[in-house]
Coordinates of C-alpha atoms and ligand atoms in Angstrom, one line a residue:
X17 CA -51.3 -19.3 2.5
X18 CA -50.5 -20.6 -1.0
X19 CA -47.2 -20.1 -2.7
X20 CA -49.0 -17.6 -5.0
X21 CA -50.1 -15.5 -2.0
X22 CA -46.6 -15.6 -0.6
X23 CA -45.3 -14.2 -3.8
X24 CA -47.6 -11.2 -3.9
X25 CA -45.0 -8.8 -2.4
X26 CA -42.3 -10.1 -4.8
X27 CA -44.5 -9.5 -7.8
X28 CA -45.7 -6.1 -6.7
X29 CA -42.2 -4.8 -6.7
X30 CA -41.2 -6.0 -10.2
X31 CA -42.1 -5.3 -13.8
X32 CA -41.6 -8.6 -15.5
X33 CA -41.6 -7.0 -18.9
X34 CA -38.4 -5.3 -17.9
X35 CA -36.6 -7.5 -15.4
X36 CA -35.1 -10.9 -16.4
X37 CA -36.1 -12.3 -13.0
X38 CA -38.7 -15.2 -12.9
X39 CA -42.3 -14.3 -12.2
X40 CA -42.9 -17.5 -10.4
X41 CA -45.4 -20.2 -11.1
X42 CA -43.2 -22.3 -13.5
X43 CA -42.8 -25.9 -12.5
X44 CA -39.5 -26.5 -10.7
X45 CA -38.1 -30.1 -10.4
X46 CA -38.7 -31.4 -6.9
X47 CA -35.9 -32.3 -4.6
X48 CA -35.6 -34.9 -1.8
X49 CA -34.2 -32.3 0.5
X50 CA -35.0 -28.6 0.7
X51 CA -32.6 -26.4 -1.3
X52 CA -30.9 -23.2 -0.6
X53 CA -29.1 -20.6 -2.6
X54 CA -26.9 -17.6 -1.7
X55 CA -26.8 -14.8 -4.3
X56 CA -24.1 -12.2 -4.4
X57 CA -26.1 -9.1 -5.3
X58 CA -24.3 -6.0 -6.7
X59 CA -27.2 -3.7 -6.1
X60 CA -26.9 -0.1 -4.9
X61 CA -25.0 -1.6 -2.0
X62 CA -23.3 -5.0 -2.3
X63 CA -25.0 -7.7 -0.2
X64 CA -25.6 -11.5 -0.1
X65 CA -29.1 -13.0 -0.2
X66 CA -29.6 -16.2 1.7
X67 CA -32.7 -18.0 0.4
X68 CA -34.1 -21.2 1.9
X69 CA -36.7 -23.4 0.2
X70 CA -39.7 -23.5 2.5
X71 CA -43.5 -24.0 1.9
X72 CA -43.1 -23.8 -1.9
X73 CA -41.2 -20.5 -2.0
X74 CA -37.7 -19.2 -1.0
X75 CA -37.7 -17.5 2.4
X76 CA -35.1 -14.7 1.9
X77 CA -32.7 -12.6 3.9
X78 CA -30.3 -9.9 2.7
X79 CA -26.9 -10.1 4.6
X80 CA -24.9 -6.9 4.0
X81 CA -21.6 -8.3 5.3
X82 CA -21.9 -11.8 3.8
X83 CA -22.6 -15.2 5.4
X84 CA -20.3 -15.7 8.3
X85 CA -17.9 -18.6 7.7
X86 CA -16.5 -19.0 11.2
X87 CA -18.4 -20.0 14.3
X88 CA -19.4 -17.3 16.7
X89 CA -19.6 -14.3 14.3
X90 CA -23.0 -12.7 14.1
X91 CA -24.2 -10.8 11.1
X92 CA -27.2 -8.6 10.5
X93 CA -29.7 -10.3 8.1
X94 CA -32.7 -8.3 6.8
X95 CA -35.7 -10.4 6.1
X96 CA -36.9 -9.6 2.5
X97 CA -39.9 -10.8 0.5
X98 CA -40.3 -14.5 -0.4
X99 CA -38.9 -15.3 -3.8
X100 CA -40.2 -18.0 -6.3
X101 CA -38.4 -21.3 -6.5
X102 CA -37.1 -20.5 -10.0
X103 CA -34.8 -18.1 -8.2
X104 CA -32.7 -21.1 -7.1
X105 CA -30.9 -21.1 -10.4
X106 CA -31.4 -17.4 -11.4
X107 CA -28.4 -15.3 -12.3
X108 CA -28.5 -12.1 -14.4
X109 CA -28.5 -8.4 -14.6
X110 CA -31.4 -6.5 -13.3
X111 CA -31.7 -3.3 -15.3
X112 CA -31.4 0.3 -14.0
X113 CA -34.6 1.6 -12.6
X114 CA -35.9 -1.8 -11.6
X115 CA -36.1 -3.1 -8.1
X116 CA -32.7 -4.4 -7.0
X117 CA -30.9 -3.1 -10.1
X118 CA -27.5 -4.7 -10.6
X119 CA -25.7 -7.9 -11.2
X120 CA -26.9 -10.9 -9.3
X121 CA -24.8 -14.1 -9.2
X122 CA -25.0 -17.4 -7.4
X123 CA -22.3 -17.5 -4.6
X124 CA -23.3 -20.9 -3.3
X125 CA -26.1 -23.4 -3.5
X126 CA -27.0 -26.8 -2.1
X127 CA -29.5 -28.5 0.2
X128 CA -30.1 -28.1 3.9
X129 CA -31.6 -29.9 6.9
X130 CA -34.3 -27.8 8.6
X131 CA -33.8 -28.4 12.3
X132 CA -36.2 -25.6 13.2
X133 CA -38.3 -23.3 11.0
X134 CA -40.3 -21.1 13.4
X135 CA -41.2 -17.4 13.3
X136 CA -39.0 -17.1 16.4
X137 CA -36.0 -19.1 15.2
X138 CA -34.7 -20.8 12.1
X139 CA -31.9 -23.4 12.5
X140 CA -30.5 -25.2 9.5
X141 CA -27.6 -27.5 8.5
X142 CA -26.3 -26.2 5.2
X143 CA -24.8 -28.6 2.7
X144 CA -23.4 -26.3 0.0
X145 CA -20.2 -26.0 -2.0
X146 CA -18.8 -23.3 0.3
X147 CA -21.2 -23.3 3.2
X148 CA -21.2 -26.4 5.3
X149 CA -22.4 -26.1 8.9
X150 CA -25.1 -25.2 11.3
X151 CA -26.6 -21.7 11.1
X152 CA -29.2 -20.0 13.2
X153 CA -31.4 -17.0 12.4
X154 CA -33.1 -15.1 15.2
X155 CA -35.4 -12.1 14.7
X156 CA -34.5 -9.0 16.8
X157 CA -37.3 -6.7 15.8
X158 CA -39.0 -5.5 12.7
X159 CA -37.4 -7.2 9.7
X160 CA -34.0 -7.4 11.4
X161 CA -32.6 -10.8 12.2
X162 CA -29.2 -12.0 13.4
X163 CA -27.5 -14.8 11.4
X164 CA -24.8 -16.8 13.2
X165 CA -22.9 -20.0 12.5
X166 CA -23.1 -22.1 15.6
X167 CA -21.4 -25.5 15.0
X168 CA -17.9 -26.4 16.2
X169 CA -15.3 -27.0 13.5
X170 CA -14.7 -30.7 14.2
X171 CA -18.0 -32.0 12.8
X172 CA -18.3 -34.7 10.2
X173 CA -16.9 -34.2 6.7
X174 CA -14.1 -32.0 7.9
X175 CA -10.5 -32.7 6.8
X176 CA -7.6 -32.4 9.2
X177 CA -5.3 -29.4 8.5
X178 CA -3.0 -30.5 5.6
X179 CA 0.7 -30.4 6.4
X180 CA 2.2 -31.2 3.0
X181 CA 1.2 -28.1 1.0
X182 CA 3.8 -26.1 -0.9
X183 CA 3.4 -22.7 -2.5
X184 CA 2.3 -22.3 -6.1
X185 CA 5.0 -20.4 -8.1
X186 CA 4.8 -17.9 -10.9
X187 CA 6.5 -18.0 -14.3
X188 CA 8.4 -14.8 -15.2
X189 CA 6.9 -13.2 -18.2
X190 CA 5.4 -10.1 -19.9
X191 CA 2.2 -8.3 -18.9
X192 CA -0.8 -10.1 -20.5
X193 CA -2.0 -8.6 -23.8
X194 CA -5.6 -9.3 -22.9
X195 CA -6.2 -8.2 -19.3
X196 CA -9.7 -9.7 -19.3
X197 CA -9.8 -12.6 -16.8
X198 CA -6.6 -11.6 -15.0
X199 CA -6.1 -10.1 -11.6
X200 CA -3.0 -8.2 -10.5
X201 CA -1.2 -8.2 -7.2
X202 CA 1.9 -6.4 -5.9
X203 CA 5.0 -8.6 -6.0
X204 CA 6.3 -8.5 -2.4
X205 CA 10.0 -8.8 -1.9
X206 CA 10.3 -11.0 1.2
X207 CA 10.1 -14.6 2.1
X208 CA 7.4 -16.7 0.7
X209 CA 5.6 -18.6 3.4
X210 CA 2.5 -20.7 4.1
X211 CA 0.8 -20.2 7.4
X212 CA -0.9 -23.3 8.9
X213 CA -3.3 -22.1 11.6
X214 CA -5.4 -24.3 13.9
X215 CA -6.7 -24.0 17.4
X216 CA -5.2 -20.6 18.0
X217 CA -1.7 -21.7 17.0
X218 CA 0.1 -21.0 13.7
X219 CA 3.2 -22.4 11.9
X220 CA 5.0 -20.7 9.1
X221 CA 6.7 -22.8 6.5
X222 CA 9.1 -21.6 3.9
X223 CA 9.1 -22.7 0.2
X224 CA 11.2 -25.6 1.1
X225 CA 8.9 -26.7 3.9
X226 CA 11.1 -25.5 6.8
X227 CA 9.4 -24.3 9.9
X228 CA 10.4 -20.7 10.3
X229 CA 7.9 -19.8 12.9
X230 CA 10.4 -19.2 15.7
X231 CA 12.1 -16.5 13.6
X232 CA 9.0 -14.4 13.6
X233 CA 7.3 -14.5 17.0
X234 CA 5.3 -11.3 16.3
X235 CA 3.3 -13.2 13.6
X236 CA 1.9 -15.7 16.1
X237 CA -1.1 -13.6 17.0
X238 CA -2.5 -14.1 13.6
X239 CA -4.0 -17.5 14.7
X240 CA -5.9 -15.7 17.4
X241 CA -8.2 -14.1 14.9
X242 CA -10.0 -17.4 14.3
X243 CA -9.1 -19.6 17.3
X244 CA -12.0 -22.0 16.6
X245 CA -11.1 -22.9 13.0
X246 CA -8.3 -24.1 10.8
X247 CA -6.8 -22.4 7.8
X248 CA -3.8 -22.4 5.5
X249 CA -2.8 -19.0 4.1
X250 CA -0.3 -18.2 1.4
X251 CA 1.7 -15.0 1.6
X252 CA 5.0 -13.3 1.9
X253 CA 6.8 -12.3 5.1
X254 CA 8.2 -8.8 4.5
X255 CA 10.0 -6.1 6.5
X256 CA 9.0 -2.5 5.4
X257 CA 11.5 0.3 5.2
X258 CA 10.8 4.0 6.2
X259 CA 9.0 4.6 2.9
X260 CA 6.7 1.6 3.4
X261 CA 8.5 -0.4 0.7
X262 CA 9.4 -4.0 1.4
X263 CA 13.2 -4.3 2.1
X264 CA 14.7 -7.7 1.6
X265 CA 17.9 -6.4 3.2
X266 CA 16.1 -5.6 6.4
X267 CA 14.3 -8.9 6.5
X268 CA 17.5 -10.7 6.1
X269 CA 18.6 -9.7 9.5
X270 CA 15.7 -11.7 10.8
X271 CA 16.8 -15.0 9.4
X272 CA 18.9 -17.7 11.0
X273 CA 18.9 -16.2 14.5
X274 CA 18.3 -17.9 17.8
X275 CA 14.8 -17.5 19.4
X276 CA 15.9 -15.0 22.0
X277 CA 17.4 -12.8 19.4
X278 CA 14.4 -13.2 17.2
X279 CA 12.2 -11.7 20.0
X280 CA 14.5 -8.7 20.3
X281 CA 14.5 -8.2 16.5
X282 CA 10.7 -8.5 16.3
X283 CA 10.7 -5.1 18.1
X284 CA 13.6 -3.5 16.1
X285 CA 12.7 -4.8 12.6
X286 CA 9.1 -5.9 12.7
X287 CA 7.9 -8.3 10.0
X288 CA 4.5 -8.3 8.4
X289 CA 2.8 -11.3 6.8
X290 CA 1.2 -10.1 3.6
X291 CA -1.6 -12.6 2.7
X292 CA -2.7 -13.2 -0.8
X293 CA -4.3 -16.7 -1.0
X294 CA -6.3 -19.2 1.0
X295 CA -5.6 -22.9 0.5
X296 CA -7.7 -24.4 3.3
X297 CA -10.4 -23.1 5.5
X298 CA -12.5 -24.6 8.2
X299 CA -12.0 -28.3 7.4
X300 CA -11.9 -28.0 3.6
X301 CA -9.3 -27.6 0.9
X302 CA -10.1 -24.6 -1.3
X303 CA -7.4 -25.4 -3.9
X304 CA -9.9 -26.3 -6.7
X305 CA -11.9 -23.1 -6.3
X306 CA -11.0 -20.5 -9.0
X307 CA -8.6 -17.8 -7.9
X308 CA -11.4 -15.2 -7.9
X309 CA -13.5 -17.2 -5.5
X310 CA -10.5 -18.0 -3.2
X311 CA -9.8 -14.3 -3.0
X312 CA -13.4 -13.5 -2.1
X313 CA -13.4 -16.1 0.6
X314 CA -10.0 -14.7 1.8
X315 CA -11.2 -11.1 1.8
X316 CA -14.4 -12.1 3.8
X317 CA -12.1 -13.3 6.6
X318 CA -10.9 -9.6 7.1
X319 CA -7.4 -10.6 8.1
X320 CA -6.0 -7.2 9.1
X321 CA -3.8 -6.7 12.1
X322 CA -0.6 -5.2 13.5
X323 CA 1.6 -7.8 11.7
X324 CA -0.6 -9.2 8.9
X325 CA -2.6 -7.7 6.1
X326 CA -4.5 -8.7 3.0
X327 CA -3.8 -6.2 0.3
X328 CA -6.3 -6.0 -2.5
X329 CA -5.9 -7.6 -5.9
X330 CA -6.4 -5.2 -8.8
X331 CA -8.2 -5.5 -12.1
X332 CA -8.0 -3.2 -15.1
X333 CA -5.1 -2.0 -17.3
X334 CA -2.0 -4.0 -16.4
X335 CA 0.4 -1.3 -17.8
X336 CA -1.1 1.3 -15.4
X337 CA -1.0 -1.1 -12.4
X338 CA 2.6 -2.1 -13.2
X339 CA 3.6 1.6 -13.6
X340 CA 2.0 2.5 -10.3
X341 CA 3.9 -0.4 -8.5
X342 CA 7.2 0.6 -10.0
X343 CA 6.5 4.3 -9.1
X344 CA 6.1 3.2 -5.5
X345 CA 9.5 1.4 -5.5
X346 CA 7.9 -2.1 -5.5
X347 CA 9.5 -5.1 -7.1
X348 CA 6.8 -5.6 -9.7
X349 CA 3.5 -7.3 -10.0
X350 CA 2.1 -10.8 -10.2
X351 CA -0.6 -11.5 -12.8
X352 CA -3.0 -14.2 -11.8
X353 CA -5.7 -15.9 -14.0
X354 CA -9.1 -15.3 -12.3
X355 CA -10.3 -18.8 -13.2
X356 CA -7.2 -20.8 -12.2
X357 CA -7.1 -23.3 -9.4
X358 CA -4.2 -23.3 -6.9
X359 CA -1.5 -25.7 -8.0
X360 CA 0.6 -26.5 -4.9
X361 CA 4.4 -26.7 -5.5
X362 CA 4.0 -26.0 -9.2
X363 CA 5.5 -23.2 -11.3
X364 CA 2.3 -22.4 -13.3
X365 CA 1.7 -20.2 -16.3
X366 CA -1.6 -19.2 -14.6
X367 CA 0.6 -16.9 -12.4
X368 CA 3.0 -14.6 -14.2
X369 CA 5.5 -12.4 -12.4
X370 CA 6.6 -9.1 -14.1
X371 CA 9.5 -7.4 -12.4
X372 CA 10.6 -3.8 -12.6
X373 CA 14.3 -4.7 -12.1
X374 CA 16.0 -8.0 -12.4
X375 CA 16.7 -9.7 -9.2
X376 CA 16.9 -13.4 -8.8
X377 CA 18.7 -16.2 -6.9
X378 CA 22.0 -17.7 -7.9
X379 CA 24.0 -20.6 -6.6
X380 CA 27.3 -19.6 -5.1
X381 CA 30.0 -21.8 -6.8
X382 CA 33.1 -19.9 -5.6
X383 CA 34.6 -16.7 -4.5
X384 CA 37.6 -14.5 -4.9
X385 CA 39.7 -12.8 -2.1
X386 CA 39.5 -9.1 -1.5
X387 CA 42.5 -7.4 -2.9
X388 CA 45.1 -6.7 -0.3
X389 CA 43.0 -8.0 2.5
X390 CA 43.6 -10.8 5.0
X391 CA 43.2 -14.5 4.2
X392 CA 39.6 -15.6 3.7
X393 CA 38.3 -12.1 3.2
X394 CA 35.8 -12.3 0.4
X395 CA 36.0 -9.7 -2.5
X396 CA 33.4 -11.2 -4.9
X397 CA 31.1 -14.2 -5.2
X398 CA 31.1 -16.5 -8.2
X399 CA 27.6 -17.2 -9.3
X400 CA 25.8 -19.9 -11.4
X401 CA 22.4 -21.3 -12.2
X402 CA 21.0 -24.6 -13.4
X403 CA 20.2 -25.2 -17.1
X404 CA 18.1 -26.2 -18.9
X405 CA 15.4 -24.9 -16.6
X406 CA 12.7 -27.3 -17.7
X407 CA 14.5 -30.6 -17.3
X408 CA 14.7 -32.8 -14.2
X409 CA 17.5 -31.9 -11.7
X410 CA 19.6 -34.9 -12.9
X411 CA 19.6 -33.7 -16.5
X412 CA 20.8 -30.2 -15.6
X413 CA 24.2 -28.6 -15.4
X414 CA 25.5 -25.6 -13.6
X415 CA 26.2 -22.6 -15.8
X416 CA 28.6 -19.8 -14.7
X417 CA 26.9 -16.4 -14.6
X418 CA 29.7 -14.1 -13.5
X419 CA 30.7 -12.5 -10.2
X420 CA 29.2 -10.1 -7.8
X421 CA 31.5 -7.9 -5.7
X422 CA 29.2 -5.0 -5.0
X423 CA 26.8 -5.0 -2.1
X424 CA 29.1 -7.0 0.2
X425 CA 29.6 -5.3 3.5
X426 CA 32.7 -6.1 5.5
X427 CA 30.7 -7.9 8.2
X428 CA 28.8 -9.8 5.6
X429 CA 32.0 -10.9 3.8
X430 CA 33.3 -12.3 7.1
X431 CA 30.1 -14.1 7.7
X432 CA 30.1 -15.5 4.2
X433 CA 33.6 -16.6 4.5
X434 CA 32.6 -18.7 7.6
X435 CA 29.7 -20.3 5.7
X436 CA 31.7 -21.0 2.6
X437 CA 34.8 -22.5 4.3
X438 CA 33.4 -25.9 4.9
X439 CA 32.1 -26.1 1.3
X440 CA 35.6 -25.7 -0.2
X441 CA 36.1 -27.8 -3.3
X442 CA 39.4 -28.5 -5.3
X443 CA 37.6 -28.6 -8.6
X444 CA 35.2 -26.0 -10.0
X445 CA 31.6 -27.2 -10.5
X446 CA 31.2 -24.9 -13.5
X447 CA 33.0 -24.2 -16.8
X448 CA 34.3 -20.7 -16.3
X449 CA 37.2 -19.8 -18.5
X450 CA 36.8 -16.1 -17.7
X451 CA 36.8 -16.7 -13.9
X452 CA 39.7 -14.9 -12.1
X453 CA 42.8 -17.1 -11.7
X454 CA 42.6 -16.6 -7.9
X455 CA 39.1 -18.1 -7.7
X456 CA 38.3 -20.4 -4.8
X457 CA 35.7 -23.0 -5.6
X458 CA 32.9 -24.3 -3.3
X459 CA 30.2 -27.0 -3.5
X460 CA 27.0 -25.4 -4.9
X461 CA 25.0 -25.4 -1.7
X462 CA 24.4 -21.7 -0.8
X463 CA 22.0 -19.4 -2.7
X464 CA 22.4 -15.7 -3.0
X465 CA 19.9 -13.1 -4.1
X466 CA 21.4 -10.8 -6.7
X467 CA 20.1 -7.7 -8.5
X468 CA 21.5 -6.8 -11.9
X469 CA 20.7 -4.7 -15.0
X470 CA 20.7 -7.5 -17.6
X471 CA 22.8 -10.1 -19.3
X472 CA 25.8 -9.7 -21.6
X473 CA 25.8 -11.5 -24.9
X474 CA 28.2 -14.1 -23.5
X475 CA 25.7 -14.8 -20.7
X476 CA 27.3 -12.9 -17.8
X477 CA 25.5 -10.6 -15.4
X478 CA 25.6 -6.9 -15.9
X479 CA 26.3 -4.8 -12.8
X480 CA 25.4 -7.5 -10.3
X481 CA 24.8 -6.4 -6.7
X482 CA 24.7 -9.0 -3.9
X483 CA 21.5 -8.5 -1.9
X484 CA 21.8 -11.3 0.6
X485 CA 21.7 -15.1 1.2
X486 CA 18.5 -17.0 0.7
X487 CA 18.6 -19.8 3.3
X488 CA 15.0 -20.6 2.4
X489 CA 15.8 -21.3 -1.3
X490 CA 16.8 -24.7 -2.7
X491 CA 19.9 -24.4 -4.9
X492 CA 18.6 -27.1 -7.2
X493 CA 15.7 -24.8 -8.1
X494 CA 17.9 -21.9 -9.2
X495 CA 17.5 -21.3 -13.0
X496 CA 17.9 -18.3 -15.2
X497 CA 14.7 -16.3 -15.2
X498 CA 13.8 -14.4 -18.2
X499 CA 11.4 -11.5 -18.5
X500 CA 10.9 -9.3 -21.5
X501 CA 10.4 -6.3 -19.3
X502 CA 13.2 -6.9 -16.9
X503 CA 16.2 -6.9 -19.2
Ligands
MN604 MN1 -30.7 -8.7 -3.0

């Protein structure tokens, strides 16, 4: 059968005076190896079309749930009519009323090795941007086939799981004026963590790179979702309160406890890993993929479980999204540029955090005793931050920000006193003419999270409330955060 004969069904279904799709028959540059393309097709129902160059046409399958990325998963693939080779590079919008009406975009493309191409079985090694690996297609009756990835994950061209990645950070700022090209996520109030999963095991690392896995035993089962592959996920470990709002206070009780206690607390104050990015998957770094594509890949993994979830990213009017987040009692939103790569360890303007209320970290530089209480009992914490924020740590100095006395429970004051005692310092590390005369100074090594309503003109915190210690935060990274909306 000639290519022309093979395209009869394709042509019969289309009116080429109305659809931008190619009619076929144009010369297409030859290739040493057969090519493939996967289209993301926003037709009446979203699906992905896998097309393999074969015998002068593109043998095509529609895969409703997308091409499986991990070995073992089977997906239904519906054999559709052969498409012309020009479709290898086709993208566009098929008008209403035409066959397959809707947006059609290239999701991946590349070449492949045809290991078998039989009516009873098609087996290929795909060499694409996203898809790399061995796939098999087997007919199950009518036009229905099963598509499965069948290689193991330690094949050639795979990188070992990276261990050195650090989370990308957001810059505080206003909502974008032009929401085009931005996506919006809820800002989760918890502990930022990267999950490194491989071979059914997972490790969680804090922003500073500390392994905090033993604190959260209930999160371990996450790795069992894809035991045969490797991945690095970016997210936030949170503890929800009765209203379903993340409570940093609750989460705090999970930190710095011994392993046995951690297991008990996992029952009493369960944690959830809220996943929002994918940095590595199945032997490949995904850092250079645009945010939008990383998200699509992440969502295709369907990571939903008792202690982990992948909340959606929103597009649309940022004011409305922000208002909805505030209404629900959330901390704010993070605006992310859809075309931006992941910049590990960097505070990047491609990510912008907009907070409903001001809360940030401060370095503890001293304390004052509680009035009329016993020795060592803490009444207020003296707080500071490094300035200027942009310079290297050596070029910065500590600036006094005021004191926080509210929010300290008696038990907490006792615990803090114990942590601060070994840090005692004769001399203050900040210039603080307005600090109380009974101030006790400490070396700037502990970080506190503090909520406040704004700044005074002389640069002191208004109504600061102590929320807890941040053992995961680096004191040298503590700077004054500014946000137009959070004053
Ligand atoms: Mn289609």
